[in-house]
Every structure is written in structure tokens, then in C-alpha cells.
Short mmCIF file of C-alpha atoms and ligand atoms in Angstrom, two decimals:
data_model
loop_
_atom_site.label_atom_id
_atom_site.label_comp_id
_atom_site.label_asym_id
_atom_site.label_seq_id
_atom_site.Cartn_x
_atom_site.Cartn_y
_atom_site.Cartn_z
CA UNK A 1 88.92 91.71 64.83
CA UNK A 2 92.59 92.17 64.25
CA UNK A 3 94.42 91.42 60.81
CA UNK A 4 96.64 89.55 62.31
CA UNK A 5 96.38 85.86 60.41
CA UNK A 6 97.91 82.82 62.93
CA UNK A 7 100.13 79.97 61.55
CA UNK A 8 97.62 77.39 60.67
CA UNK A 9 97.75 75.49 58.03
CA UNK A 10 99.29 72.46 58.56
CA UNK A 11 102.64 74.89 59.80
CA UNK A 12 104.30 74.54 62.57
CA UNK A 13 102.67 76.38 65.42
CA UNK A 14 103.97 78.62 67.54
CA UNK A 15 102.24 82.10 69.16
CA UNK A 16 101.45 81.81 72.77
CA UNK A 17 97.95 83.23 73.66
CA UNK A 18 98.38 83.98 77.48
CA UNK A 19 95.16 85.39 79.06
CA UNK A 20 94.54 88.11 81.80
CA UNK A 21 93.07 88.37 85.35
CA UNK A 22 91.20 90.85 87.34
CA UNK A 23 89.02 91.15 90.29
CA UNK A 24 87.15 93.73 91.22
CA UNK A 25 87.77 96.08 89.11
CA UNK A 26 91.77 95.65 89.17
CA UNK A 27 94.12 93.74 87.50
CA UNK A 28 96.17 91.58 89.72
CA UNK A 29 99.45 91.35 89.40
CA UNK A 30 99.38 87.95 87.81
CA UNK A 31 98.48 89.68 85.01
CA UNK A 32 101.81 91.62 84.02
CA UNK A 33 103.85 88.09 84.90
CA UNK A 34 102.19 86.34 82.90
CA UNK A 35 103.55 88.99 80.03
CA UNK A 36 106.70 88.38 80.84
CA UNK A 37 106.46 84.18 80.96
CA UNK A 38 104.83 84.48 78.27
CA UNK A 39 106.97 87.03 75.65
CA UNK A 40 110.72 84.40 77.18
CA UNK A 41 108.07 81.55 75.63
CA UNK A 42 106.96 83.25 72.32
CA UNK A 43 111.07 84.39 72.24
CA UNK A 44 111.97 80.28 72.00
CA UNK A 45 108.83 79.08 69.70
CA UNK A 46 109.41 81.87 67.92
CA UNK A 47 105.83 83.43 67.75
CA UNK A 48 104.32 86.01 68.53
CA UNK A 49 102.51 86.60 71.93
CA UNK A 50 98.45 87.57 72.66
CA UNK A 51 96.71 89.00 75.64
CA UNK A 52 93.93 88.40 76.15
CA UNK A 53 91.61 89.81 78.82
CA UNK A 54 87.46 88.89 79.68
CA UNK A 55 86.20 92.24 81.19
CA UNK A 56 83.63 94.41 80.92
CA UNK A 57 85.85 97.62 80.82
CA UNK A 58 88.45 96.11 78.18
CA UNK A 59 88.96 99.33 77.21
CA UNK A 60 91.54 100.50 80.35
CA UNK A 61 92.69 97.02 80.96
CA UNK A 62 93.99 97.44 77.70
CA UNK A 63 95.89 99.84 78.39
CA UNK A 64 96.99 99.01 81.03
CA UNK A 65 98.70 95.72 79.71
CA UNK A 66 99.95 97.05 76.76
CA UNK A 67 103.51 96.57 78.09
CA UNK A 68 106.84 95.87 76.95
CA UNK A 69 106.84 92.07 74.91
CA UNK A 70 103.11 92.35 74.23
CA UNK A 71 102.41 91.84 70.18
CA UNK A 72 98.83 91.70 70.36
CA UNK A 73 95.53 92.06 72.66
CA UNK A 74 91.99 90.98 72.34
CA UNK A 75 89.24 92.13 74.46
CA UNK A 76 86.11 90.37 74.61
CA UNK A 77 83.98 92.74 76.29
CA UNK A 78 81.62 90.31 78.87
CA UNK A 79 80.71 90.84 82.02
CA UNK A 80 82.57 92.52 85.24
CA UNK A 81 83.93 90.09 87.20
CA UNK A 82 84.69 86.22 86.40
CA UNK A 83 82.78 83.29 85.86
CA UNK A 84 83.77 79.95 84.98
CA UNK A 85 81.56 79.30 81.76
CA UNK A 86 82.51 82.92 79.83
CA UNK A 87 86.47 82.94 80.39
CA UNK A 88 85.85 78.90 79.66
CA UNK A 89 84.22 79.87 75.94
CA UNK A 90 86.36 82.79 75.30
CA UNK A 91 89.50 81.87 76.13
CA UNK A 92 88.49 78.14 74.07
CA UNK A 93 87.32 80.00 71.04
CA UNK A 94 90.56 82.50 70.93
CA UNK A 95 92.41 79.17 70.82
CA UNK A 96 90.43 77.99 67.42
CA UNK A 97 90.82 81.22 66.20
CA UNK A 98 94.55 81.38 66.72
CA UNK A 99 95.97 77.79 67.36
CA UNK A 100 98.70 79.31 70.05
CA UNK A 101 100.99 76.55 70.71
CA UNK A 102 101.24 77.22 74.05
CA UNK A 103 97.66 78.58 76.14
CA UNK A 104 99.37 80.26 79.56
CA UNK A 105 96.61 80.92 82.32
CA UNK A 106 96.89 81.84 85.88
CA UNK A 107 97.63 79.20 88.59
CA UNK A 108 95.72 81.48 90.57
CA UNK A 109 91.73 80.05 92.30
CA UNK A 110 90.18 81.26 88.91
CA UNK A 111 92.91 79.98 86.81
CA UNK A 112 92.18 76.66 88.59
CA UNK A 113 88.67 77.41 87.47
CA UNK A 114 88.47 77.51 83.90
CA UNK A 115 91.66 75.92 83.12
CA UNK A 116 91.52 72.48 82.91
CA UNK A 117 88.22 73.22 80.95
CA UNK A 118 89.82 75.30 78.22
CA UNK A 119 92.42 72.10 77.84
CA UNK A 120 89.37 69.68 78.31
CA UNK A 121 87.76 71.03 75.49
CA UNK A 122 90.26 72.41 73.23
CA UNK A 123 91.66 68.14 73.87
CA UNK A 124 96.04 69.76 75.17
CA UNK A 125 97.33 68.52 77.23
CA UNK A 126 97.48 70.68 80.79
CA UNK A 127 100.39 71.52 83.65
CA UNK A 128 99.56 73.17 86.33
CA UNK A 129 101.94 75.36 88.49
CA UNK A 130 104.97 75.67 86.04
CA UNK A 131 106.92 77.81 87.41
CA UNK A 132 109.90 77.81 84.88
CA UNK A 133 109.96 76.54 81.38
CA UNK A 134 111.62 75.55 78.03
CA UNK A 135 110.51 75.09 74.23
CA UNK A 136 112.46 73.26 72.18
CA UNK A 137 109.60 71.40 69.63
CA UNK A 138 108.13 71.01 72.48
CA UNK A 139 107.73 72.17 76.13
CA UNK A 140 109.42 71.07 78.71
CA UNK A 141 108.62 72.76 82.72
CA UNK A 142 109.39 72.86 86.04
CA UNK A 143 107.05 72.62 88.42
CA UNK A 144 107.68 72.10 92.48
CA UNK A 145 106.95 69.53 94.34
CA UNK A 146 106.85 68.71 97.98
CA UNK A 147 106.84 72.28 99.53
CA UNK A 148 109.41 73.11 96.77
CA UNK A 149 111.95 70.38 98.40
CA UNK A 150 111.25 68.37 95.01
CA UNK A 151 111.54 70.07 91.14
CA UNK A 152 110.11 67.52 89.33
CA UNK A 153 110.60 68.26 85.31
CA UNK A 154 107.89 67.44 82.72
CA UNK A 155 108.16 66.70 79.33
CA UNK A 156 105.37 67.39 77.04
CA UNK A 157 104.49 65.44 74.01
CA UNK A 158 102.51 67.00 72.65
CA UNK A 159 102.90 70.32 69.76
CA UNK A 160 100.73 72.02 71.54
CA UNK A 161 99.25 72.68 75.23
CA UNK A 162 97.47 74.56 78.58
CA UNK A 163 100.16 75.67 80.82
CA UNK A 164 99.10 77.07 84.48
CA UNK A 165 101.62 79.51 85.40
CA UNK A 166 102.38 80.10 89.21
CA UNK A 167 102.60 84.08 90.32
CA UNK A 168 105.73 85.37 91.83
CA UNK A 169 107.49 83.44 89.77
CA UNK A 170 108.02 85.80 86.32
CA UNK A 171 108.72 89.61 86.93
CA UNK A 172 105.80 91.96 86.18
CA UNK A 173 106.14 93.55 82.44
CA UNK A 174 106.98 96.89 82.42
CA UNK A 175 107.12 99.38 79.68
CA UNK A 176 104.62 101.01 77.60
CA UNK A 177 104.19 97.95 74.58
CA UNK A 178 102.74 98.75 71.13
CA UNK A 179 100.36 96.22 70.74
CA UNK A 180 97.79 96.28 68.73
CA UNK A 181 93.95 95.80 70.29
CA UNK A 182 91.28 93.98 68.31
CA UNK A 183 87.94 93.03 70.07
CA UNK A 184 87.70 89.49 69.41
CA UNK A 185 83.59 88.74 69.15
CA UNK A 186 83.67 84.85 71.61
CA UNK A 187 80.44 84.62 70.54
CA UNK A 188 79.19 83.67 74.61
CA UNK A 189 76.47 81.26 74.59
CA UNK A 190 74.33 82.73 77.01
CA UNK A 191 72.12 79.71 77.63
CA UNK A 192 75.71 77.72 78.24
CA UNK A 193 76.04 79.80 81.24
CA UNK A 194 75.36 78.25 84.64
CA UNK A 195 76.76 80.24 87.68
CA UNK A 196 77.00 83.95 88.15
CA UNK A 197 78.93 86.45 90.33
CA UNK A 198 75.65 88.01 92.57
CA UNK A 199 77.55 89.97 94.61
CA UNK A 200 80.88 90.37 97.20
CA UNK A 201 80.56 89.93 101.00
CA UNK A 202 83.56 91.18 102.79
CA UNK A 203 85.10 88.61 105.43
CA UNK A 204 85.64 91.11 108.02
CA UNK A 205 87.46 94.78 108.74
CA UNK A 206 90.34 92.74 109.34
CA UNK A 207 90.27 90.98 105.69
CA UNK A 208 93.17 91.40 103.62
CA UNK A 209 94.73 90.02 100.58
CA UNK A 210 98.70 89.39 101.44
CA UNK A 211 99.14 88.47 97.94
CA UNK A 212 99.04 92.26 96.90
CA UNK A 213 100.95 93.58 99.83
CA UNK A 214 104.08 95.29 98.65
CA UNK A 215 105.82 95.19 102.38
CA UNK A 216 104.57 92.63 104.22
CA UNK A 217 106.12 91.85 108.56
CA UNK A 218 105.40 88.47 109.08
CA UNK A 219 106.07 86.87 112.63
CA UNK A 220 106.22 83.70 113.65
CA UNK A 221 105.99 81.33 116.91
CA UNK A 222 108.86 83.50 118.28
CA UNK A 223 106.22 85.52 119.58
CA UNK A 224 105.37 83.42 121.88
CA UNK A 225 102.24 84.63 123.06
CA UNK A 226 98.99 86.13 121.47
CA UNK A 227 99.20 88.93 123.42
CA UNK A 228 102.69 89.75 121.96
CA UNK A 229 100.80 90.40 118.47
CA UNK A 230 100.75 94.15 119.13
CA UNK A 231 104.01 94.76 118.92
CA UNK A 232 104.86 93.38 115.77
CA UNK A 233 100.89 94.79 114.36
CA UNK A 234 102.48 97.98 115.97
CA UNK A 235 105.97 97.82 114.08
CA UNK A 236 103.61 96.78 110.34
CA UNK A 237 101.56 100.26 111.27
CA UNK A 238 104.84 102.55 111.89
CA UNK A 239 106.05 100.82 108.54
CA UNK A 240 102.84 101.31 106.61
CA UNK A 241 103.15 97.54 106.44
CA UNK A 242 100.50 94.19 106.24
CA UNK A 243 100.89 91.62 109.05
CA UNK A 244 101.12 88.36 107.89
CA UNK A 245 102.14 85.35 109.70
CA UNK A 246 103.55 81.02 109.80
CA UNK A 247 101.72 78.97 110.03
CA UNK A 248 101.87 78.36 113.78
CA UNK A 249 100.22 82.10 115.03
CA UNK A 250 97.27 80.53 112.60
CA UNK A 251 96.93 77.45 113.99
CA UNK A 252 96.42 79.08 117.05
CA UNK A 253 94.35 80.91 116.60
CA UNK A 254 96.28 84.61 116.85
CA UNK A 255 95.69 85.51 113.71
CA UNK A 256 92.71 84.23 111.31
CA UNK A 257 94.12 82.12 108.15
CA UNK A 258 94.51 84.69 105.73
CA UNK A 259 98.04 86.07 106.87
CA UNK A 260 99.47 82.78 106.27
CA UNK A 261 102.40 82.38 104.10
CA UNK A 262 103.55 79.17 103.04
CA UNK A 263 102.81 76.00 101.08
CA UNK A 264 99.10 75.60 102.98
CA UNK A 265 98.86 79.42 103.55
CA UNK A 266 99.23 82.55 100.78
CA UNK A 267 102.34 82.49 98.44
CA UNK A 268 103.29 86.33 98.28
CA UNK A 269 106.06 88.19 96.39
CA UNK A 270 106.47 91.88 98.12
CA UNK A 271 108.88 94.13 97.68
CA UNK A 272 110.34 93.82 101.15
CA UNK A 273 109.25 90.45 103.51
CA UNK A 274 110.21 91.26 107.09
CA UNK A 275 110.26 87.39 108.76
CA UNK A 276 110.13 88.34 112.39
CA UNK A 277 110.97 84.82 115.02
CA UNK A 278 110.09 82.66 111.73
CA UNK A 279 112.48 79.62 111.53
CA UNK A 280 112.30 79.40 107.41
CA UNK A 281 110.93 75.60 107.28
CA UNK A 282 110.87 74.82 103.59
CA UNK A 283 106.82 74.77 104.00
CA UNK A 284 107.19 78.32 104.56
CA UNK A 285 110.20 79.40 102.31
CA UNK A 286 108.47 77.84 99.92
CA UNK A 287 105.30 80.99 99.77
CA UNK A 288 107.67 84.02 100.40
CA UNK A 289 111.16 83.04 98.67
CA UNK A 290 109.49 85.48 95.94
CA UNK A 291 110.15 88.17 97.38
CA UNK A 292 112.39 91.06 96.24
CA UNK A 293 113.67 91.69 99.95
CA UNK A 294 114.33 89.25 102.50
CA UNK A 295 114.91 90.63 106.36
CA UNK A 296 115.40 88.28 109.19
CA UNK A 297 114.90 88.70 113.02
CA UNK A 298 116.08 84.90 114.87
CA UNK A 299 117.89 85.19 118.06
CA UNK A 300 119.32 81.54 116.53
CA UNK A 301 122.45 82.66 114.14
CA UNK A 302 121.82 79.04 112.73
CA UNK A 303 118.34 79.37 110.99
CA UNK A 304 117.20 78.52 107.79
CA UNK A 305 115.86 81.52 107.35
CA UNK A 306 119.10 83.32 106.91
CA UNK A 307 120.05 81.26 104.72
CA UNK A 308 117.29 83.13 102.01
CA UNK A 309 117.83 86.77 103.66
CA UNK A 310 119.06 89.44 102.16
CA UNK A 311 119.57 91.55 105.95
CA UNK A 312 119.64 89.60 108.70
CA UNK A 313 119.74 90.74 112.69
CA UNK A 314 120.59 88.19 115.11
CA UNK A 315 118.85 89.52 118.14
CA UNK A 316 116.29 89.29 120.74
CA UNK A 317 112.72 90.54 118.86
CA UNK A 318 111.60 91.87 122.13
CA UNK A 319 114.54 94.02 121.98
CA UNK A 320 114.73 94.56 118.35
CA UNK A 321 110.98 95.27 117.03
CA UNK A 322 110.01 98.06 119.90
CA UNK A 323 113.66 99.92 119.10
CA UNK A 324 112.02 99.58 114.57
CA UNK A 325 109.27 101.11 116.04
CA UNK A 326 110.20 104.20 117.59
CA UNK A 327 112.95 104.21 114.48
CA UNK A 328 110.11 104.18 112.13
CA UNK A 329 107.84 106.16 114.04
P1 LIG B 1 109.46 78.11 114.06
O1 LIG B 1 109.93 77.32 113.19
O2 LIG B 1 109.35 76.92 115.80
O3 LIG B 1 110.72 78.67 114.42
C1 LIG B 1 110.28 79.68 115.92
C2 LIG B 1 111.73 80.92 115.06
O4 LIG B 1 111.84 81.62 116.71
C3 LIG B 1 113.20 79.81 115.65
O5 LIG B 1 113.99 80.00 114.34
C4 LIG B 1 113.73 81.27 116.94
O6 LIG B 1 115.40 80.90 117.18
C5 LIG B 1 112.72 82.07 116.71
N1 LIG B 1 113.13 82.60 118.25
C6 LIG B 1 112.46 82.00 119.10
N2 LIG B 1 112.71 83.14 120.25
C7 LIG B 1 112.85 84.61 119.85
C8 LIG B 1 112.53 85.46 119.94
N3 LIG B 1 112.99 85.87 121.28
N4 LIG B 1 113.25 86.46 118.70
C9 LIG B 1 113.84 86.21 118.11
N5 LIG B 1 113.34 84.70 117.37
C10 LIG B 1 113.28 84.12 118.93
N6 LIG B 1 104.29 76.66 107.78
C11 LIG B 1 104.09 77.61 107.40
O7 LIG B 1 104.78 78.66 107.89
N7 LIG B 1 102.94 78.28 106.30
C12 LIG B 1 102.45 77.04 105.35
O8 LIG B 1 101.81 77.50 105.18
C13 LIG B 1 102.49 76.19 105.72
N8 LIG B 1 101.68 74.68 105.68
C14 LIG B 1 102.77 73.44 105.73
C15 LIG B 1 101.86 71.92 105.37
C16 LIG B 1 102.36 70.99 105.10
C17 LIG B 1 102.21 70.19 104.83
C18 LIG B 1 103.50 70.82 106.78
C19 LIG B 1 103.60 69.44 107.54
C20 LIG B 1 104.02 71.45 107.52
C21 LIG B 1 103.59 73.21 106.99
N9 LIG B 1 103.80 74.49 108.11
C22 LIG B 1 103.87 75.63 107.81
C23 LIG B 1 104.69 74.21 109.44
C24 LIG B 1 106.13 74.25 109.07
O9 LIG B 1 106.64 73.19 108.85
C25 LIG B 1 107.00 74.55 110.24
O10 LIG B 1 106.33 74.16 111.28
C26 LIG B 1 106.66 75.83 110.63
O11 LIG B 1 106.87 78.00 109.33
C27 LIG B 1 107.11 77.04 111.76
O12 LIG B 1 106.63 78.13 111.98
P2 LIG B 1 107.98 79.16 112.60
O13 LIG B 1 108.66 79.78 111.69
O14 LIG B 1 106.97 80.08 113.19
O15 LIG B 1 108.17 78.63 114.21
#
């Protein structure tokens, strides 16, 4: 156990507890983003930032997570992969120990699995999918609705709250930190574990996680025909990039669903997002506006994609893409 003494005796609660996420041996990007989000919040609450990691190989993860801004890392050595009951018990036990003002979890598939259970067990209100927040004795959180067309502000009328944060909204924490790292015995009750991961099955050779890619070549309806997909595939190969798309391409069956960027697809935050023949509809932009650099190729100078693009080429993709392939090869 750490020597850290939380404020619990009727004092104002101010600490923030954030939970890291990993999959198949690697920490996910959101684990570093949640440090930035948690630090921002802890600076406003005036408390410490605690980071929890629940895993088999906790020591290696704790080393990687010890970045600037983290005050305390609590490791729960249990299991290799995500498990609903283990995470729920571990985060509940740590929250009981630390009494944080805010429990931050990723708004990921895993986070959405255990965050409601944690909030329920702790008797806390839950704000999901926050993209920004402020603290003024209580939390005010911003959420986006209707494909990012509308922003809603939630004022939480409670001293303590559970929150899930959207990936890609905060920068990844960097720099080496000096957090104290302590093993936490969460007292995991084996009998209360109702499910276990028994194995992983790859969906197929073409299966990739576009949300983890650094460079995305994304194709839209401007590509006109399935047989032309090969052209943008060649560009992706030449750039060492991953291929993604807008929804019509997936609806047409030209690329699998896991390549779709947007409101009903995946949220992506690559270093470079190359939008080819994509108009920039709000539902698409909702999934890629967090990209570092956006480059658009479109014949229509008034296409909305140019409103958010850092660089734009007004031109025919059937001229521009072959020229780019030649250049990069
Ligand atoms: P279009 O809007 O048809 O744009 C094609 C673009 O290609 C045009 O701008 C055109 O000027 C350009 N073009 C044409 N020919 C060329 C050429 N030769 N060279 C260069 N440019 C050319 N969409 C998503 O993408 N992801 C989602 O997750 C998503 N979820 C949705 C959820 C809901 C509930 C709804 C209602 C819609 C959703 N959509 C989603 C659909 C979205 O509204 C748009 O219809 C879609 O994003 C348009 O895709 P696009 O840009 O490829 O096609």
C-alpha cells in the first residue's frame, strides 16, 4: 500500500482517480489521454491524480504510465485481459480507499462495460462520453449530441461523480513522471466473477483497428466504383498507411464495417488523415475531427471537408492519387 492518506474525514473531496486500459499486452492510447484529462481536472479540484491499472503484468504497465502529471499509480495484479467483474471490484475498492471526487474511465467498449456498474455500486451519478469539463465545487461536463451538431452542458449536482471520457479529446500525456507506484489489494472475490475471456479469434486477415493507426487514407463516395478501391489501397501501401472510409463505402460492401470512420463507425485520431472523395458530412467529421493534420482531396471547392482541412487539393482524385503514388513510391 502507498503511504498516501486521502481526505475522507468530512473534508472536501478533491482527488481524481483515472483508470488505464490495455488490450492484448499493450496499453491503449486512451490510457495516456486519460492522464491529461485527469491532470486537468485535478488541477481544478486541487487534489492528486491517481491512476489505476488492473492487469497481469502491472509493473511494465506502471512504468509506461508513469508520465508527467500522475501523482500516484495503484496496480492491481489480476488477470491478463479485461474482465467486467474484476474491473468493477477493483475500481470500487480503490474508490472506497481513496474517496476521489471524480472517477474517470474511458468511454471505450470496456469502459462502457464497467463504468455504469462502478457508478451504481458507489452510488455516484455517471456522466458518459464527456469531451470537456470544469470543476467549481462540482463537475460541469460537456457532451456532444446528434453527430456533434449540438453540445450539451451537464451540471452535476453531487460532490462526487463518475465520468467516462471520449478518446481523442485530450492529448496523450508525455514526459517521464515521478508518481509513487504501489500495489493495491482490491480483495477480488473470485466467486463474484461471472465471465472469463477464454481466447481471441482474429476476424480475418484484413482486420485492423483504424483507431490505432498513425496515418489513415480514407476513401469516400468520390471513388465511384468498387474496382477503384484498389487505387487508394496502393496509395495507403505507398505511405505505409491504413485504409479507412466513409459510411457509403461500407454500406456498399466495398470495405468492411471496421474501416468506417464516423458517428456510427469509429472515432479516429491519427497524426495524418487523408480524406479522398469525402464530402465532410457532420456524421463523418464526428469521427475524425481530432486528427492532428487533415488533408482533403475533392473536386468540389465548397465541400465542407475543406472547412476543417489543414491542407486541401481541389482536384480529381483519379489524377491526384496516381501522382501521389508515383511520388511516394
Ligand atoms: P458524399 O457525401 O457523396 O461525398 C462524396 C464527395 O466526393 C463529394 O464531396 C464530391 O465532391 C467528391 N468527389 C466526387 N468525385 C470526385 C473525384 N473524382 N475526385 C475527388 N472528389 C470527388 N457517414 C460516415 O462517413 N460515417 C458515419 O459513421 C456515418 N454515420 C451516420 C449516421 C447517421 C444516423 C446518418 C443519418 C448518417 C451517417 N453517415 C455517416 C452518412 C453521412 O451523412 C454522409 O452521407 C456520408 O458521410 C457521406 O459520405 P461521402 O462523403 O463518402 O459521400
